[in-house]
Amino acid sequence: MDTTSLEDFYSHKTDFYKDSNAAGILLPEGISNEIGHFNVFDVAKALAQYKNKPTMPYNRRQYYKISFIKGRNRAEYADKQIEIEKYALLFASPRVPYNWLPLDENQGGFFCIFTEEFLVKSKSGIVPDELPIFSPGSYPVFELNDAQAAEIEQLYKKMYTELEGTYAYKYDLLRNYLLELIHYGQKLQPSTELYTSNTSSARISSLFIELLERQFPITANNHKIALRTAADYAGRLSVHVNHLNKALKEHTGSTTTELIRRRILQEAKILLKQTTRSVSEIAYALGFEEVAHFSNFFKKETAQSPLAFRG
């Protein structure tokens, strides 16, 4: 599985966007400067470019993407598949690979891409990875009703129009539109997922999740996760393992070991389905001393061997 950069993204769209003026231009000047990067695209026009080309590769991106999808589709996100019947809003971050597959020819909507620098905290007051919508384990795809879809489509059209304009402060306005879109998605989540208390155990739980996610994704062939056990994480967080377990049980309903096993299983499924690495290479990357230990772990969790799961 590859990682797609912004440069890769634009290079794949050279033929389609070479005559565009603003929204959807080729790799813009200053793409790596302190303002960050933002752009918005029309889904129907983008799909027209790929009618006789392979479907979107299942990659991790080095940028954030929010898609408003119209039509029947299948969203593939990490190790999940989500069927979309009419309208959906999909949030994707650099942490997790994703793909969406059109299931009919009646496709439309918009998508925008942006870098973390575009939402720099000094201007927006936020850090994308600290938002609930982009947090580990969050639900990234929301089906919309007709009224919700109309609201979202209007917001994207405002982005598209503004990006083509010459207003001196258009990127400040676009940043506000983007934040409105993000908050719209977060309001679709259950309210219990959006707020946490400021207790010590809540902070420990948050730090553990952040530390766990830093072990992934596994990209280099010789990469191996550094933290493998509950004791490893407790030691890094400078707390007793029992205290860590209590905090996680209180705020997630699961123990440290359960959360580690669940996340390792998720990554194992991704590596088996979306890469050509051998089972022994995957076992090594996920911290198993013997490939047999990995096979036993995977079969216990899924009732399938790694090779049977890979198909």
Coordinates of C-alpha atoms in Angstrom, one line a residue:
M1 CA 0.0 0.0 0.0
D2 CA 1.4 3.4 -1.0
T3 CA 1.1 6.8 0.5
T4 CA -0.2 9.6 -1.8
S5 CA 1.2 13.1 -1.4
L6 CA -0.4 16.3 -2.7
E7 CA 2.0 16.3 -5.5
D8 CA 0.9 12.8 -6.5
F9 CA -2.8 13.8 -6.3
Y10 CA -2.3 16.7 -8.7
S11 CA 0.0 14.8 -11.1
H12 CA -2.8 12.2 -11.6
K13 CA -5.2 15.0 -12.6
T14 CA -3.0 16.8 -15.1
D15 CA -5.1 16.1 -18.2
F16 CA -8.3 17.1 -16.7
Y17 CA -7.2 20.3 -14.8
K18 CA -4.7 21.7 -17.3
D19 CA -7.3 24.2 -18.6
S20 CA -8.9 25.1 -15.2
N21 CA -8.5 28.7 -13.9
A22 CA -8.7 28.4 -10.1
A23 CA -10.8 25.7 -8.4
G24 CA -9.0 22.5 -9.4
I25 CA -5.8 24.0 -10.8
L26 CA -2.6 22.1 -11.2
L27 CA -0.3 22.0 -8.2
P28 CA -0.6 25.6 -6.9
E29 CA 2.3 27.8 -6.2
G30 CA 3.2 27.9 -2.5
I31 CA 1.7 24.5 -1.7
S32 CA 4.2 24.0 1.1
N33 CA 4.2 27.5 2.5
E34 CA 2.9 28.5 5.9
I35 CA -0.7 29.1 4.6
G36 CA -1.1 25.4 4.0
H37 CA -3.2 24.1 1.1
F38 CA -6.9 23.9 0.3
N39 CA -8.8 23.0 -2.8
V40 CA -12.3 21.8 -3.8
F41 CA -13.4 19.7 -6.7
D42 CA -16.6 18.6 -8.5
V43 CA -17.0 14.8 -8.2
A44 CA -18.8 14.3 -11.6
K45 CA -16.0 16.1 -13.5
A46 CA -13.3 14.2 -11.6
L47 CA -15.0 10.8 -12.3
A48 CA -15.2 11.7 -16.0
Q49 CA -11.4 11.6 -16.1
Y50 CA -11.3 8.0 -14.9
K51 CA -14.0 6.4 -17.0
N52 CA -11.5 4.2 -18.8
K53 CA -8.9 4.1 -16.0
P54 CA -8.4 1.9 -12.9
T55 CA -10.5 2.8 -9.8
M56 CA -9.0 4.9 -7.0
P57 CA -6.1 3.1 -5.3
Y58 CA -6.6 2.1 -1.7
N59 CA -3.9 4.4 -0.2
R60 CA -3.2 6.6 2.8
R61 CA -3.1 10.2 1.9
Q62 CA -0.8 12.9 3.3
Y63 CA -3.7 15.3 3.5
Y64 CA -7.2 15.5 4.8
K65 CA -10.2 15.0 2.6
I66 CA -14.0 15.6 3.1
S67 CA -16.3 14.2 0.4
F68 CA -20.0 14.9 -0.2
I69 CA -21.1 11.9 -2.2
K70 CA -24.3 11.7 -4.3
G71 CA -25.2 8.3 -5.7
R72 CA -24.9 4.6 -4.7
N73 CA -21.3 3.9 -3.5
R74 CA -19.3 1.6 -1.3
A75 CA -16.9 3.4 1.1
E76 CA -13.9 1.3 2.2
Y77 CA -12.3 2.7 5.3
A78 CA -9.5 0.9 7.2
D79 CA -10.9 -2.6 7.5
K80 CA -14.6 -1.6 7.1
Q81 CA -17.0 -1.4 4.2
I82 CA -20.0 0.9 4.3
E83 CA -22.8 0.9 1.7
I84 CA -24.1 4.3 0.7
E85 CA -27.5 4.4 -1.0
K86 CA -28.1 8.1 -1.8
Y87 CA -26.1 10.8 0.0
A88 CA -23.1 10.7 2.3
L89 CA -20.4 12.8 4.0
L90 CA -17.0 11.1 4.3
F91 CA -14.2 12.4 6.5
A92 CA -10.7 11.1 5.8
S93 CA -7.4 11.8 7.6
P94 CA -3.8 10.9 6.8
R95 CA -3.9 8.2 9.6
V96 CA -6.2 5.7 7.8
P97 CA -6.4 4.4 4.2
Y98 CA -9.7 4.8 2.4
N99 CA -11.4 4.4 -0.9
W100 CA -14.8 4.8 -2.4
L101 CA -16.2 2.8 -5.2
P102 CA -19.2 4.1 -7.4
L103 CA -21.9 1.4 -7.7
D104 CA -23.8 3.1 -10.5
E105 CA -23.3 5.8 -13.2
N106 CA -25.4 8.5 -11.4
Q107 CA -22.6 10.1 -9.4
G108 CA -22.2 13.7 -8.2
G109 CA -21.2 15.9 -5.3
F110 CA -18.0 17.6 -4.3
F111 CA -14.8 17.0 -2.3
C112 CA -12.2 19.2 -0.7
I113 CA -8.7 18.5 0.3
F114 CA -6.6 20.4 2.8
T115 CA -3.4 20.1 4.9
E116 CA -3.0 20.5 8.6
E117 CA -1.2 23.8 8.0
F118 CA -4.3 25.3 6.4
L119 CA -6.1 25.0 9.8
V120 CA -3.1 26.3 11.7
K121 CA -4.1 26.8 15.3
S122 CA -3.2 30.5 15.4
K123 CA -5.8 31.2 12.8
S124 CA -8.6 28.6 13.4
G125 CA -8.0 27.7 17.1
I126 CA -7.9 24.0 16.4
V127 CA -5.6 21.1 15.5
P128 CA -7.3 18.7 13.0
D129 CA -6.2 15.5 14.8
E130 CA -7.6 16.7 18.1
L131 CA -11.1 17.0 16.6
P132 CA -13.5 14.2 17.4
I133 CA -14.4 13.7 13.7
F134 CA -10.7 12.8 13.0
S135 CA -10.0 10.9 16.2
P136 CA -9.1 7.2 16.3
G137 CA -12.1 5.0 16.3
S138 CA -14.5 7.7 15.2
Y139 CA -17.3 6.9 12.6
P140 CA -16.1 8.6 9.4
V141 CA -19.1 8.2 7.1
F142 CA -22.6 9.7 7.6
E143 CA -25.6 9.1 5.3
L144 CA -27.6 12.2 4.8
N145 CA -31.3 12.9 4.1
D146 CA -32.5 15.2 1.4
A147 CA -32.5 18.4 3.5
Q148 CA -29.0 17.7 5.0
A149 CA -27.7 17.0 1.5
A150 CA -29.0 20.3 0.2
E151 CA -27.3 22.2 3.1
I152 CA -24.0 20.5 2.4
E153 CA -24.2 21.0 -1.3
Q154 CA -24.8 24.7 -0.9
L155 CA -21.8 25.0 1.4
Y156 CA -19.5 23.3 -1.2
K157 CA -20.9 25.5 -3.9
K158 CA -19.9 28.6 -1.8
M159 CA -16.4 27.1 -1.4
Y160 CA -16.1 26.5 -5.1
T161 CA -17.3 30.0 -6.0
E162 CA -15.1 31.7 -3.4
L163 CA -12.0 29.8 -4.5
E164 CA -12.5 31.2 -8.1
G165 CA -12.8 34.7 -6.8
T166 CA -10.2 37.4 -6.2
Y167 CA -11.2 38.5 -2.7
A168 CA -8.1 39.4 -0.7
Y169 CA -9.2 37.4 2.4
K170 CA -10.8 34.5 0.6
Y171 CA -8.7 31.9 2.4
D172 CA -9.9 33.2 5.7
L173 CA -13.4 32.8 4.4
L174 CA -12.7 29.4 3.0
R175 CA -11.2 28.3 6.4
N176 CA -14.5 29.3 8.0
Y177 CA -16.5 27.3 5.5
L178 CA -14.3 24.3 6.1
L179 CA -14.8 24.6 9.9
E180 CA -18.5 24.8 9.3
L181 CA -18.4 21.6 7.3
I182 CA -16.3 19.8 10.0
H183 CA -18.7 21.0 12.8
Y184 CA -21.7 19.8 10.7
G185 CA -20.2 16.4 10.6
Q186 CA -19.4 16.4 14.3
K187 CA -23.0 17.3 15.1
L188 CA -24.0 14.1 13.3
Q189 CA -22.1 12.1 15.8
P190 CA -23.7 11.0 19.1
S191 CA -23.1 13.8 21.6
T192 CA -21.4 11.4 24.1
E193 CA -18.5 11.0 21.6
L194 CA -17.9 14.8 21.4
Y195 CA -17.2 15.7 25.0
T196 CA -14.9 14.3 27.7
S197 CA -14.3 15.4 31.2
N198 CA -11.1 17.0 32.3
T199 CA -10.3 14.5 34.9
S200 CA -6.9 12.9 35.3
S201 CA -8.2 9.5 34.1
A202 CA -9.6 11.2 31.0
R203 CA -6.2 12.7 30.2
I204 CA -4.5 9.4 30.6
S205 CA -7.0 7.7 28.3
S206 CA -6.5 10.4 25.7
L207 CA -2.7 10.1 25.9
F208 CA -2.9 6.4 25.6
I209 CA -5.0 6.5 22.4
E210 CA -2.6 9.1 20.9
L211 CA 0.4 6.9 21.8
L212 CA -1.3 3.8 20.4
E213 CA -2.1 5.5 17.1
R214 CA 1.5 6.8 16.8
Q215 CA 2.5 3.2 16.2
F216 CA 0.6 3.2 13.0
P217 CA 0.4 3.2 10.0
I218 CA 3.2 0.7 9.2
T219 CA 4.7 1.9 5.9
A220 CA 8.3 0.8 5.7
N221 CA 9.1 -2.9 5.2
N222 CA 11.5 -2.9 8.1
H223 CA 9.2 -1.0 10.5
K224 CA 8.2 -2.7 13.7
I225 CA 5.9 -1.3 16.4
A226 CA 7.8 -0.2 19.5
L227 CA 5.0 -0.6 22.1
R228 CA 3.4 -4.0 22.3
T229 CA 2.0 -4.7 25.8
A230 CA 0.0 -2.9 28.5
A231 CA 3.2 -2.6 30.5
D232 CA 5.0 -0.9 27.6
Y233 CA 2.3 1.8 27.4
A234 CA 2.1 2.3 31.2
G235 CA 5.9 2.7 31.3
R236 CA 5.9 5.3 28.5
L237 CA 3.1 7.2 30.3
S238 CA 4.7 6.9 33.7
V239 CA 1.7 5.4 35.4
H240 CA 1.1 2.0 37.0
V241 CA -0.5 -0.5 34.6
N242 CA -3.4 -1.0 37.0
H243 CA -4.1 2.8 37.0
L244 CA -4.0 2.8 33.2
N245 CA -6.4 -0.1 33.0
K246 CA -8.8 1.6 35.4
A247 CA -8.7 4.8 33.4
L248 CA -9.3 3.1 30.1
K249 CA -12.1 0.9 31.4
E250 CA -13.8 4.0 32.7
H251 CA -13.6 6.0 29.5
T252 CA -13.7 3.3 26.8
G253 CA -15.2 0.3 28.4
S254 CA -12.2 -1.8 27.4
T255 CA -8.9 -2.8 29.1
T256 CA -5.5 -1.7 27.8
T257 CA -4.8 -5.2 26.4
E258 CA -8.2 -5.3 24.6
L259 CA -7.5 -1.9 23.0
I260 CA -4.0 -2.9 21.9
R261 CA -5.2 -6.2 20.5
R262 CA -8.1 -4.5 18.6
R263 CA -5.8 -2.0 17.0
I264 CA -3.2 -4.6 16.0
L265 CA -6.0 -6.7 14.5
Q266 CA -7.2 -3.7 12.5
E267 CA -3.7 -3.1 11.1
A268 CA -3.2 -6.8 10.4
K269 CA -6.4 -6.8 8.3
I270 CA -5.3 -3.7 6.4
L271 CA -1.8 -5.2 5.7
L272 CA -3.2 -8.5 4.6
K273 CA -5.8 -7.1 2.3
Q274 CA -4.1 -4.0 0.9
T275 CA -0.4 -5.0 0.6
T276 CA 1.6 -7.9 -0.8
R277 CA 3.7 -8.4 2.3
S278 CA 4.1 -12.0 3.5
V279 CA 2.5 -13.2 6.6
S280 CA 5.9 -13.5 8.3
E281 CA 6.7 -9.8 7.4
I282 CA 3.4 -8.7 8.8
A283 CA 3.9 -10.7 12.0
Y284 CA 7.3 -9.1 12.5
A285 CA 5.9 -5.6 11.9
L286 CA 3.2 -6.1 14.4
G287 CA 5.6 -7.3 17.1
F288 CA 5.1 -11.0 17.1
E289 CA 8.3 -13.0 17.7
E290 CA 7.0 -16.0 15.7
V291 CA 4.7 -16.2 12.7
A292 CA 2.9 -19.0 14.5
H293 CA 2.0 -16.7 17.4
F294 CA 0.6 -14.1 14.9
S295 CA -1.4 -16.8 13.1
N296 CA -2.8 -18.1 16.4
F297 CA -3.7 -14.5 17.4
F298 CA -5.4 -13.8 14.1
K299 CA -7.4 -17.0 14.1
K300 CA -8.6 -16.6 17.6
E301 CA -9.8 -13.0 16.8
T302 CA -11.4 -13.8 13.4
A303 CA -11.9 -17.6 13.2
Q304 CA -9.8 -17.4 10.0
S305 CA -6.1 -17.9 9.3
P306 CA -4.3 -14.9 7.9
L307 CA -4.0 -16.5 4.4
A308 CA -7.7 -17.4 4.4
F309 CA -8.6 -13.9 5.3
R310 CA -6.4 -12.5 2.5
G311 CA -8.2 -14.8 0.1

